[in-house]
mmCIF file of C-alpha atoms and ligand atoms in Angstrom:
data_model
loop_
_atom_site.group_PDB
_atom_site.id
_atom_site.type_symbol
_atom_site.label_atom_id
_atom_site.label_comp_id
_atom_site.label_asym_id
_atom_site.label_seq_id
_atom_site.Cartn_x
_atom_site.Cartn_y
_atom_site.Cartn_z
ATOM 1 C CA UNK M 122 -119.242 171.750 89.708
ATOM 2 C CA UNK M 123 -121.350 168.590 89.909
ATOM 3 C CA UNK M 124 -121.518 166.629 93.161
ATOM 4 C CA UNK M 125 -118.672 164.190 93.678
ATOM 5 C CA UNK M 126 -119.497 160.587 92.755
ATOM 6 C CA UNK M 127 -119.262 158.367 95.855
ATOM 7 C CA UNK M 128 -116.563 155.700 95.856
ATOM 8 C CA UNK M 129 -117.375 152.014 95.596
ATOM 9 C CA UNK M 130 -116.425 149.949 98.637
ATOM 10 C CA UNK M 131 -113.717 147.302 98.388
ATOM 11 C CA UNK M 132 -116.484 144.775 99.131
ATOM 12 C CA UNK M 133 -118.415 145.955 96.046
ATOM 13 C CA UNK M 134 -115.266 145.471 93.951
ATOM 14 C CA UNK M 135 -114.909 142.009 95.491
ATOM 15 C CA UNK M 136 -118.427 141.173 94.367
ATOM 16 C CA UNK M 137 -117.583 142.199 90.795
ATOM 17 C CA UNK M 138 -114.440 140.017 90.905
ATOM 18 C CA UNK M 139 -116.390 137.014 92.297
ATOM 19 C CA UNK M 140 -119.325 137.304 89.889
ATOM 20 C CA UNK M 141 -117.316 137.522 86.664
ATOM 21 C CA UNK M 142 -114.750 135.404 84.861
ATOM 22 C CA UNK M 143 -113.061 137.586 82.283
ATOM 23 C CA UNK M 144 -111.283 140.887 82.773
ATOM 24 C CA UNK M 145 -109.254 143.378 80.765
ATOM 25 C CA UNK M 146 -106.950 145.558 82.853
ATOM 26 C CA UNK M 147 -105.766 148.831 81.335
ATOM 27 C CA UNK M 148 -103.586 151.851 82.260
ATOM 28 C CA UNK M 149 -102.624 155.236 80.798
ATOM 29 C CA UNK M 150 -100.676 156.048 77.625
ATOM 30 C CA UNK M 151 -96.902 156.345 78.088
ATOM 31 C CA UNK M 152 -97.173 154.085 81.110
ATOM 32 C CA UNK M 153 -94.945 154.592 84.149
ATOM 33 C CA UNK M 154 -94.012 152.199 86.941
ATOM 34 C CA UNK M 155 -97.287 152.737 88.794
ATOM 35 C CA UNK M 156 -99.394 152.098 85.669
ATOM 36 C CA UNK M 157 -97.650 148.858 84.624
ATOM 37 C CA UNK M 158 -96.971 147.737 88.203
ATOM 38 C CA UNK M 159 -100.640 148.133 89.149
ATOM 39 C CA UNK M 160 -101.746 146.183 86.067
ATOM 40 C CA UNK M 161 -99.421 143.277 86.858
ATOM 41 C CA UNK M 162 -100.240 143.499 90.576
ATOM 42 C CA UNK M 163 -104.004 143.180 90.192
ATOM 43 C CA UNK M 164 -103.804 141.037 87.051
ATOM 44 C CA UNK M 165 -101.713 138.247 88.582
ATOM 45 C CA UNK M 166 -103.809 138.265 91.768
ATOM 46 C CA UNK M 167 -106.978 137.724 89.705
ATOM 47 C CA UNK M 168 -105.271 135.086 87.535
ATOM 48 C CA UNK M 169 -104.133 133.248 90.674
ATOM 49 C CA UNK M 170 -107.780 133.340 91.776
ATOM 50 C CA UNK M 171 -108.688 131.490 88.555
ATOM 51 C CA UNK M 172 -109.850 134.413 86.400
ATOM 52 C CA UNK M 173 -109.171 135.047 82.702
ATOM 53 C CA UNK M 174 -107.214 138.294 82.489
ATOM 54 C CA UNK M 175 -105.760 140.378 79.654
ATOM 55 C CA UNK M 176 -103.380 143.261 80.375
ATOM 56 C CA UNK M 177 -103.350 145.930 77.673
ATOM 57 C CA UNK M 178 -101.707 149.312 77.215
ATOM 58 C CA UNK M 179 -101.911 151.698 74.233
ATOM 59 C CA UNK M 180 -98.096 151.977 74.088
ATOM 60 C CA UNK M 181 -97.226 148.486 75.306
ATOM 61 C CA UNK M 182 -94.501 147.662 77.813
ATOM 62 C CA UNK M 183 -91.664 150.199 78.266
ATOM 63 C CA UNK M 184 -88.199 148.641 78.045
ATOM 64 C CA UNK M 185 -87.211 149.894 81.524
ATOM 65 C CA UNK M 186 -89.940 147.782 83.166
ATOM 66 C CA UNK M 187 -89.293 144.576 81.218
ATOM 67 C CA UNK M 188 -87.353 143.213 84.233
ATOM 68 C CA UNK M 189 -90.632 142.801 86.153
ATOM 69 C CA UNK M 190 -91.701 139.161 86.295
ATOM 70 C CA UNK M 191 -95.057 138.901 84.514
ATOM 71 C CA UNK M 192 -94.435 141.992 82.350
ATOM 72 C CA UNK M 193 -94.502 139.748 79.249
ATOM 73 C CA UNK M 194 -98.288 139.646 79.746
ATOM 74 C CA UNK M 195 -98.586 143.359 78.872
ATOM 75 C CA UNK M 196 -99.871 143.616 75.293
ATOM 76 C CA UNK M 197 -100.753 146.412 72.913
ATOM 77 C CA UNK M 198 -104.519 146.420 72.264
ATOM 78 C CA UNK M 199 -105.846 143.902 69.717
ATOM 79 C CA UNK M 200 -107.707 145.358 66.705
ATOM 80 C CA UNK M 201 -111.001 143.612 67.562
ATOM 81 C CA UNK M 202 -112.907 144.248 70.798
ATOM 82 C CA UNK M 203 -112.109 141.609 73.437
ATOM 83 C CA UNK M 204 -114.835 139.268 74.707
ATOM 84 C CA UNK M 205 -114.554 140.288 78.331
ATOM 85 C CA UNK M 206 -117.153 141.052 80.991
ATOM 86 C CA UNK M 207 -115.234 143.618 83.051
ATOM 87 C CA UNK M 208 -112.815 146.397 82.097
ATOM 88 C CA UNK M 209 -110.604 147.934 84.781
ATOM 89 C CA UNK M 210 -108.799 151.270 84.318
ATOM 90 C CA UNK M 211 -105.834 151.782 86.661
ATOM 91 C CA UNK M 212 -103.834 154.945 87.441
ATOM 92 C CA UNK M 213 -105.592 156.846 84.628
ATOM 93 C CA UNK M 214 -106.804 160.379 85.445
ATOM 94 C CA UNK M 215 -109.165 160.769 82.483
ATOM 95 C CA UNK M 216 -110.830 158.188 80.216
ATOM 96 C CA UNK M 217 -109.168 159.462 76.987
ATOM 97 C CA UNK M 218 -105.749 158.842 78.615
ATOM 98 C CA UNK M 219 -106.400 155.123 78.185
ATOM 99 C CA UNK M 220 -105.930 155.657 74.423
ATOM 100 C CA UNK M 221 -108.326 155.144 71.481
ATOM 101 C CA UNK M 222 -107.207 151.594 70.659
ATOM 102 C CA UNK M 223 -107.472 150.472 74.282
ATOM 103 C CA UNK M 224 -110.978 151.948 74.581
ATOM 104 C CA UNK M 225 -112.018 150.135 71.387
ATOM 105 C CA UNK M 226 -110.527 146.839 72.597
ATOM 106 C CA UNK M 227 -112.447 147.148 75.895
ATOM 107 C CA UNK M 228 -115.718 148.341 74.330
ATOM 108 C CA UNK M 229 -117.613 145.043 74.808
ATOM 109 C CA UNK M 230 -117.153 144.990 78.597
ATOM 110 C CA UNK M 231 -120.405 145.402 80.555
ATOM 111 C CA UNK M 232 -118.779 147.113 83.543
ATOM 112 C CA UNK M 233 -115.968 149.668 83.785
ATOM 113 C CA UNK M 234 -114.074 149.903 87.082
ATOM 114 C CA UNK M 235 -111.948 153.020 87.623
ATOM 115 C CA UNK M 236 -109.274 152.642 90.313
ATOM 116 C CA UNK M 237 -106.947 155.615 90.721
ATOM 117 C CA UNK M 238 -105.228 158.128 93.016
ATOM 118 C CA UNK M 239 -105.409 161.311 90.902
ATOM 119 C CA UNK M 240 -107.370 164.074 92.618
ATOM 120 C CA UNK M 241 -108.443 165.352 89.186
ATOM 121 C CA UNK M 242 -110.114 162.007 88.262
ATOM 122 C CA UNK M 243 -113.780 162.760 87.379
ATOM 123 C CA UNK M 244 -114.957 159.218 88.346
ATOM 124 C CA UNK M 245 -115.674 158.102 84.768
ATOM 125 C CA UNK M 246 -116.228 154.418 85.669
ATOM 126 C CA UNK M 247 -119.456 152.552 86.482
ATOM 127 C CA UNK M 248 -117.778 151.838 89.802
ATOM 128 C CA UNK M 249 -114.990 154.109 91.055
ATOM 129 C CA UNK M 250 -112.378 153.848 93.750
ATOM 130 C CA UNK M 251 -110.459 157.133 93.757
ATOM 131 C CA UNK M 252 -108.175 157.642 96.748
ATOM 132 C CA UNK M 253 -106.237 160.867 96.242
ATOM 133 C CA UNK M 254 -104.456 160.315 99.588
ATOM 134 C CA UNK M 255 -102.826 157.152 98.301
ATOM 135 C CA UNK M 256 -99.295 157.875 97.015
ATOM 136 C CA UNK M 257 -99.696 155.338 94.194
ATOM 137 C CA UNK M 258 -102.409 153.279 92.558
ATOM 138 C CA UNK M 259 -100.221 150.290 93.478
ATOM 139 C CA UNK M 260 -100.926 150.903 97.162
ATOM 140 C CA UNK M 261 -104.703 150.868 96.492
ATOM 141 C CA UNK M 262 -104.238 147.567 94.633
ATOM 142 C CA UNK M 263 -102.335 146.168 97.637
ATOM 143 C CA UNK M 264 -105.195 147.264 99.949
ATOM 144 C CA UNK M 265 -107.789 145.625 97.688
ATOM 145 C CA UNK M 266 -105.850 142.333 97.416
ATOM 146 C CA UNK M 267 -105.181 142.050 101.136
ATOM 147 C CA UNK M 268 -108.659 143.235 102.236
ATOM 148 C CA UNK M 269 -110.363 140.700 99.947
ATOM 149 C CA UNK M 270 -107.936 137.901 100.803
ATOM 150 C CA UNK M 271 -106.963 137.459 97.140
ATOM 151 C CA UNK M 272 -103.755 135.546 96.368
ATOM 152 C CA UNK M 273 -100.584 137.677 96.195
ATOM 153 C CA UNK M 274 -98.211 135.842 93.842
ATOM 154 C CA UNK M 275 -94.542 136.894 93.442
ATOM 155 C CA UNK M 276 -95.352 138.791 90.220
ATOM 156 C CA UNK M 277 -97.912 140.943 92.074
ATOM 157 C CA UNK M 278 -95.604 141.409 95.062
ATOM 158 C CA UNK M 279 -92.691 142.748 92.996
ATOM 159 C CA UNK M 280 -94.886 144.830 90.674
ATOM 160 C CA UNK M 281 -96.749 146.538 93.531
ATOM 161 C CA UNK M 282 -93.445 147.429 95.213
ATOM 162 C CA UNK M 283 -92.100 149.011 91.994
ATOM 163 C CA UNK M 284 -95.424 150.830 91.404
ATOM 164 C CA UNK M 285 -95.264 152.482 94.819
ATOM 165 C CA UNK M 286 -91.496 153.028 94.825
ATOM 166 C CA UNK M 287 -91.517 154.843 91.456
ATOM 167 C CA UNK M 288 -94.542 157.045 92.293
ATOM 168 C CA UNK M 289 -93.077 158.111 95.662
ATOM 169 C CA UNK M 290 -89.535 158.866 94.434
ATOM 170 C CA UNK M 291 -88.283 155.797 96.346
ATOM 171 C CA UNK M 292 -90.584 156.326 99.359
ATOM 172 C CA UNK M 293 -89.530 159.976 99.749
ATOM 173 C CA UNK M 294 -92.388 162.257 98.620
ATOM 174 C CA UNK M 295 -94.702 163.747 101.265
ATOM 175 C CA UNK M 296 -97.520 161.452 100.037
ATOM 176 C CA UNK M 297 -95.592 158.548 101.626
ATOM 177 C CA UNK M 298 -97.238 157.417 104.882
ATOM 178 C CA UNK M 299 -96.730 154.822 107.599
ATOM 179 C CA UNK M 300 -99.145 152.576 105.666
ATOM 180 C CA UNK M 301 -96.783 152.804 102.661
ATOM 181 C CA UNK M 302 -93.817 151.574 104.731
ATOM 182 C CA UNK M 303 -96.002 148.909 106.369
ATOM 183 C CA UNK M 304 -96.958 147.692 102.926
ATOM 184 C CA UNK M 305 -93.280 147.600 101.886
ATOM 185 C CA UNK M 306 -92.406 145.687 105.077
ATOM 186 C CA UNK M 307 -95.152 143.154 104.376
ATOM 187 C CA UNK M 308 -93.953 142.683 100.774
ATOM 188 C CA UNK M 309 -90.396 142.079 102.053
ATOM 189 C CA UNK M 310 -91.710 139.501 104.554
ATOM 190 C CA UNK M 311 -93.459 137.836 101.630
ATOM 191 C CA UNK M 312 -90.069 137.314 99.977
ATOM 192 C CA UNK M 313 -89.365 140.489 97.981
ATOM 193 C CA UNK M 314 -85.620 140.984 97.300
ATOM 194 C CA UNK M 315 -85.138 144.714 98.053
ATOM 195 C CA UNK M 316 -81.545 145.115 96.819
ATOM 196 C CA UNK M 317 -82.123 143.358 93.523
ATOM 197 C CA UNK M 318 -85.407 145.044 92.682
ATOM 198 C CA UNK M 319 -84.117 148.557 93.486
ATOM 199 C CA UNK M 320 -80.993 147.954 91.469
ATOM 200 C CA UNK M 321 -83.070 146.836 88.465
ATOM 201 C CA UNK M 322 -85.388 149.837 88.883
ATOM 202 C CA UNK M 323 -82.804 152.585 89.461
ATOM 203 C CA UNK M 324 -79.258 151.455 88.577
ATOM 204 C CA UNK M 325 -79.671 150.014 85.112
ATOM 205 C CA UNK M 326 -80.176 152.878 82.642
ATOM 206 C CA UNK M 327 -79.163 152.862 78.983
ATOM 207 C CA UNK M 328 -76.272 155.195 78.056
ATOM 208 C CA UNK M 329 -78.593 157.273 75.859
ATOM 209 C CA UNK M 330 -80.410 158.455 79.005
ATOM 210 C CA UNK M 331 -77.258 160.241 80.177
ATOM 211 C CA UNK M 332 -76.829 161.710 76.687
ATOM 212 C CA UNK M 333 -80.417 162.959 77.005
ATOM 213 C CA UNK M 334 -79.475 164.598 80.305
ATOM 214 C CA UNK M 335 -76.660 166.468 78.530
ATOM 215 C CA UNK M 336 -79.077 167.670 75.825
ATOM 216 C CA UNK M 337 -81.628 168.801 78.425
ATOM 217 C CA UNK M 338 -78.992 170.674 80.446
ATOM 218 C CA UNK M 339 -78.210 172.748 77.338
ATOM 219 C CA UNK M 340 -81.799 174.080 77.422
ATOM 220 C CA UNK M 341 -81.979 174.686 81.190
ATOM 221 C CA UNK M 342 -83.486 177.989 82.288
ATOM 222 C CA UNK M 343 -83.935 179.428 85.750
ATOM 223 C CA UNK M 344 -86.366 182.324 86.319
ATOM 224 C CA UNK M 345 -84.718 185.564 87.550
ATOM 225 C CA UNK M 346 -86.100 184.983 91.076
ATOM 226 C CA UNK M 347 -84.737 181.428 91.048
ATOM 227 C CA UNK M 348 -88.130 179.860 91.757
ATOM 228 C CA UNK M 349 -88.886 178.199 88.426
ATOM 229 C CA UNK M 350 -86.534 175.849 86.557
ATOM 230 C CA UNK M 351 -87.390 174.370 83.171
ATOM 231 C CA UNK M 352 -85.854 172.509 80.263
ATOM 232 C CA UNK M 353 -87.070 171.095 76.975
ATOM 233 C CA UNK M 354 -86.664 168.205 74.570
ATOM 234 C CA UNK M 355 -87.055 168.751 70.823
ATOM 235 C CA UNK M 356 -88.263 165.912 68.634
ATOM 236 C CA UNK M 357 -85.046 166.235 66.599
ATOM 237 C CA UNK M 358 -83.067 165.301 69.750
ATOM 238 C CA UNK M 359 -85.258 162.217 70.214
ATOM 239 C CA UNK M 360 -84.391 161.126 66.673
ATOM 240 C CA UNK M 361 -80.689 161.951 67.027
ATOM 241 C CA UNK M 362 -80.262 159.987 70.281
ATOM 242 C CA UNK M 363 -82.775 157.257 69.343
ATOM 243 C CA UNK M 364 -84.696 157.933 72.562
ATOM 244 C CA UNK M 365 -87.627 155.970 73.933
ATOM 245 C CA UNK M 366 -90.447 157.708 75.817
ATOM 246 C CA UNK M 367 -89.376 156.211 79.155
ATOM 247 C CA UNK M 368 -85.799 157.573 78.882
ATOM 248 C CA UNK M 369 -86.844 160.901 80.435
ATOM 249 C CA UNK M 370 -88.701 159.277 83.360
ATOM 250 C CA UNK M 371 -87.645 160.940 86.629
ATOM 251 C CA UNK M 372 -85.064 163.347 85.127
ATOM 252 C CA UNK M 373 -87.233 166.302 86.169
ATOM 253 C CA UNK M 374 -86.220 165.513 89.764
ATOM 254 C CA UNK M 375 -82.747 166.889 88.955
ATOM 255 C CA UNK M 376 -84.071 170.430 88.412
ATOM 256 C CA UNK M 377 -86.746 170.039 91.089
ATOM 257 C CA UNK M 378 -83.873 169.500 93.550
ATOM 258 C CA UNK M 379 -82.232 172.899 92.860
ATOM 259 C CA UNK M 380 -82.143 174.976 96.056
ATOM 260 C CA UNK M 381 -84.771 177.759 95.942
ATOM 261 C CA UNK M 382 -86.746 176.175 93.099
ATOM 262 C CA UNK M 383 -90.440 175.785 93.839
ATOM 263 C CA UNK M 384 -91.673 174.550 90.470
ATOM 264 C CA UNK M 385 -89.822 172.475 87.872
ATOM 265 C CA UNK M 386 -91.225 172.053 84.372
ATOM 266 C CA UNK M 387 -90.241 169.817 81.475
ATOM 267 C CA UNK M 388 -91.474 170.458 77.918
ATOM 268 C CA UNK M 389 -91.293 167.706 75.312
ATOM 269 C CA UNK M 390 -92.153 167.944 71.630
ATOM 270 C CA UNK M 391 -94.012 164.756 70.650
ATOM 271 C CA UNK M 392 -93.819 163.162 67.180
ATOM 272 C CA UNK M 393 -97.419 164.346 66.469
ATOM 273 C CA UNK M 394 -96.436 167.983 67.162
ATOM 274 C CA UNK M 395 -98.270 168.117 70.499
ATOM 275 C CA UNK M 396 -96.338 169.213 73.588
ATOM 276 C CA UNK M 397 -96.141 167.062 76.702
ATOM 277 C CA UNK M 398 -95.610 169.082 79.858
ATOM 278 C CA UNK M 399 -94.442 167.620 83.136
ATOM 279 C CA UNK M 400 -94.527 169.738 86.284
ATOM 280 C CA UNK M 401 -93.336 169.245 89.865
ATOM 281 C CA UNK M 402 -93.919 171.518 92.852
ATOM 282 C CA UNK M 403 -91.845 171.578 96.036
ATOM 283 C CA UNK M 404 -94.201 173.984 97.749
ATOM 284 C CA UNK M 405 -97.592 172.918 99.123
ATOM 285 C CA UNK M 406 -98.971 176.391 98.411
ATOM 286 C CA UNK M 407 -98.272 176.020 94.657
ATOM 287 C CA UNK M 408 -100.674 173.423 93.238
ATOM 288 C CA UNK M 409 -99.372 172.310 89.821
ATOM 289 C CA UNK M 410 -102.490 170.181 89.223
ATOM 290 C CA UNK M 411 -104.569 173.387 89.200
ATOM 291 C CA UNK M 412 -102.126 174.950 86.719
ATOM 292 C CA UNK M 413 -102.269 171.813 84.525
ATOM 293 C CA UNK M 414 -106.069 171.843 84.585
ATOM 294 C CA UNK M 415 -106.056 175.374 83.098
ATOM 295 C CA UNK M 416 -104.591 173.723 79.984
ATOM 296 C CA UNK M 417 -106.706 170.545 80.004
ATOM 297 C CA UNK M 418 -104.199 168.419 81.958
ATOM 298 C CA UNK M 419 -104.291 167.079 85.499
ATOM 299 C CA UNK M 420 -102.540 164.959 88.114
ATOM 300 C CA UNK M 421 -101.682 165.685 91.739
ATOM 301 C CA UNK M 422 -100.991 168.917 93.621
ATOM 302 C CA UNK M 423 -97.198 168.328 93.585
ATOM 303 C CA UNK M 424 -96.885 166.402 90.267
ATOM 304 C CA UNK M 425 -99.000 167.055 87.202
ATOM 305 C CA UNK M 426 -98.948 166.967 83.420
ATOM 306 C CA UNK M 427 -100.479 168.424 80.267
ATOM 307 C CA UNK M 428 -100.741 167.532 76.595
ATOM 308 C CA UNK M 429 -101.225 170.747 74.648
ATOM 309 C CA UNK M 430 -100.817 172.358 71.232
ATOM 310 C CA UNK M 431 -97.378 173.524 70.106
ATOM 311 C CA UNK M 432 -95.125 175.003 69.015
ATOM 312 C CA UNK M 433 -92.902 174.189 71.962
ATOM 313 C CA UNK M 434 -91.685 177.785 72.508
ATOM 314 C CA UNK M 435 -95.250 179.076 72.818
ATOM 315 C CA UNK M 436 -96.336 176.251 75.115
ATOM 316 C CA UNK M 437 -93.312 176.883 77.343
ATOM 317 C CA UNK M 438 -94.057 180.623 77.518
ATOM 318 C CA UNK M 439 -97.768 180.122 78.291
ATOM 319 C CA UNK M 440 -97.275 177.500 80.987
ATOM 320 C CA UNK M 441 -94.376 179.352 82.640
ATOM 321 C CA UNK M 442 -96.513 182.527 82.732
ATOM 322 C CA UNK M 443 -99.254 180.544 84.519
ATOM 323 C CA UNK M 444 -96.660 179.158 86.943
ATOM 324 C CA UNK M 445 -95.317 182.674 87.712
ATOM 325 C CA UNK M 446 -98.907 183.796 88.259
ATOM 326 C CA UNK M 447 -99.546 180.944 90.709
ATOM 327 C CA UNK M 448 -96.351 181.669 92.648
HETATM 328 P P1 AMP P 673 -95.643 162.942 84.678
HETATM 329 O O1 AMP P 673 -95.073 164.302 84.776
HETATM 330 O O2 AMP P 673 -95.881 162.490 83.280
HETATM 331 O O3 AMP P 673 -94.885 161.949 85.518
HETATM 332 O O4 AMP P 673 -97.088 163.057 85.322
HETATM 333 C C1 AMP P 673 -97.275 163.575 86.607
HETATM 334 C C2 AMP P 673 -98.658 163.216 87.079
HETATM 335 O O5 AMP P 673 -99.657 163.900 86.329
HETATM 336 C C3 AMP P 673 -98.949 161.732 86.904
HETATM 337 O O6 AMP P 673 -99.673 161.285 88.012
HETATM 338 C C4 AMP P 673 -99.769 161.674 85.629
HETATM 339 O O7 AMP P 673 -100.624 160.578 85.600
HETATM 340 C C5 AMP P 673 -100.505 162.989 85.635
HETATM 341 N N1 AMP P 673 -100.664 163.477 84.249
HETATM 342 C C6 AMP P 673 -99.680 163.641 83.346
HETATM 343 N N2 AMP P 673 -100.151 164.115 82.176
HETATM 344 C C7 AMP P 673 -101.478 164.255 82.336
HETATM 345 C C8 AMP P 673 -102.545 164.702 81.468
HETATM 346 N N3 AMP P 673 -102.314 165.098 80.213
HETATM 347 N N4 AMP P 673 -103.795 164.681 81.979
HETATM 348 C C9 AMP P 673 -104.034 164.290 83.243
HETATM 349 N N5 AMP P 673 -103.080 163.864 84.102
HETATM 350 C C10 AMP P 673 -101.815 163.836 83.670
HETATM 351 MN MN1 MN P 674 -98.921 156.930 86.274
HETATM 352 MN MN1 MN P 675 -99.749 156.869 89.846
#
């Protein structure tokens, strides 16, 4: 193991923001609420400070986050590299998870900032701010904005709240701290409408998501000792139900919540034949990030993911064997 790279200070990031005019802000493929919310949060703060900012994501804006004010600024990467001075990766555990087209679009930037909360992040930026104790990248963005006295427009306020809410299971996971609730309180004082934003985040799903739940339930398996629950999604089901990648977001919490279950795992066959694995642990002594890293994935100790070779049956068997081993 090489020595850990020291983090940049918020003041050093502030210097980069002050000394440059043009920025591209990026996040991981198949973006979630924390990825998109952090992009909008930092992006609109820098724009309000007079900077030129582009927000790009390999897969664009998921439909379930289109209610966020400012989300129309999220673009898929342009074919030609952007003329920008600074590139900023948010919520992205490894550089390749930004996506090939995003990396090409950002290739002219002179500086790469890497701001994230994944413990597995190898600090691939020129300047890095990795805080694995932060429950969401959105909370790091909030700390940066407030510490530097940057503007916090309504777009940033709402997006940061959704980033943190979605990555903490609505402020419930053990990563949630007093600072997280203090941040939420401050955002509410700044005018955030709690009822409306939670309703748009959690009570507005397309019907096909419930049909997906039915399909997943038909593949549900519980290990004989009751400690491991898993289910899977075949690509044929995606086609049949006309699913979008974000439709499965959060469904793993249903099997994670089964009494006695310590690890929940979700296996999804992707259109390119690769298998996406999502894992959740309910037990501090079972670190799913370590299990994911055995297969080239990563994440956090209680929530981690993998992209691995198929076929899906083999991937499921291999990963579940590693989970049993860890338990
Ligand atoms: P997910 O199950 O997709 O919600 O991901 C759980 C956590 O693991 C998130 O913080 C992801 O960013 C991270 N993660 C998911 N897939 C990967 C991967 N292939 N490599 C590294 N980190 C991942
Ligand atoms: Mn994320
Ligand atoms: Mn995150």
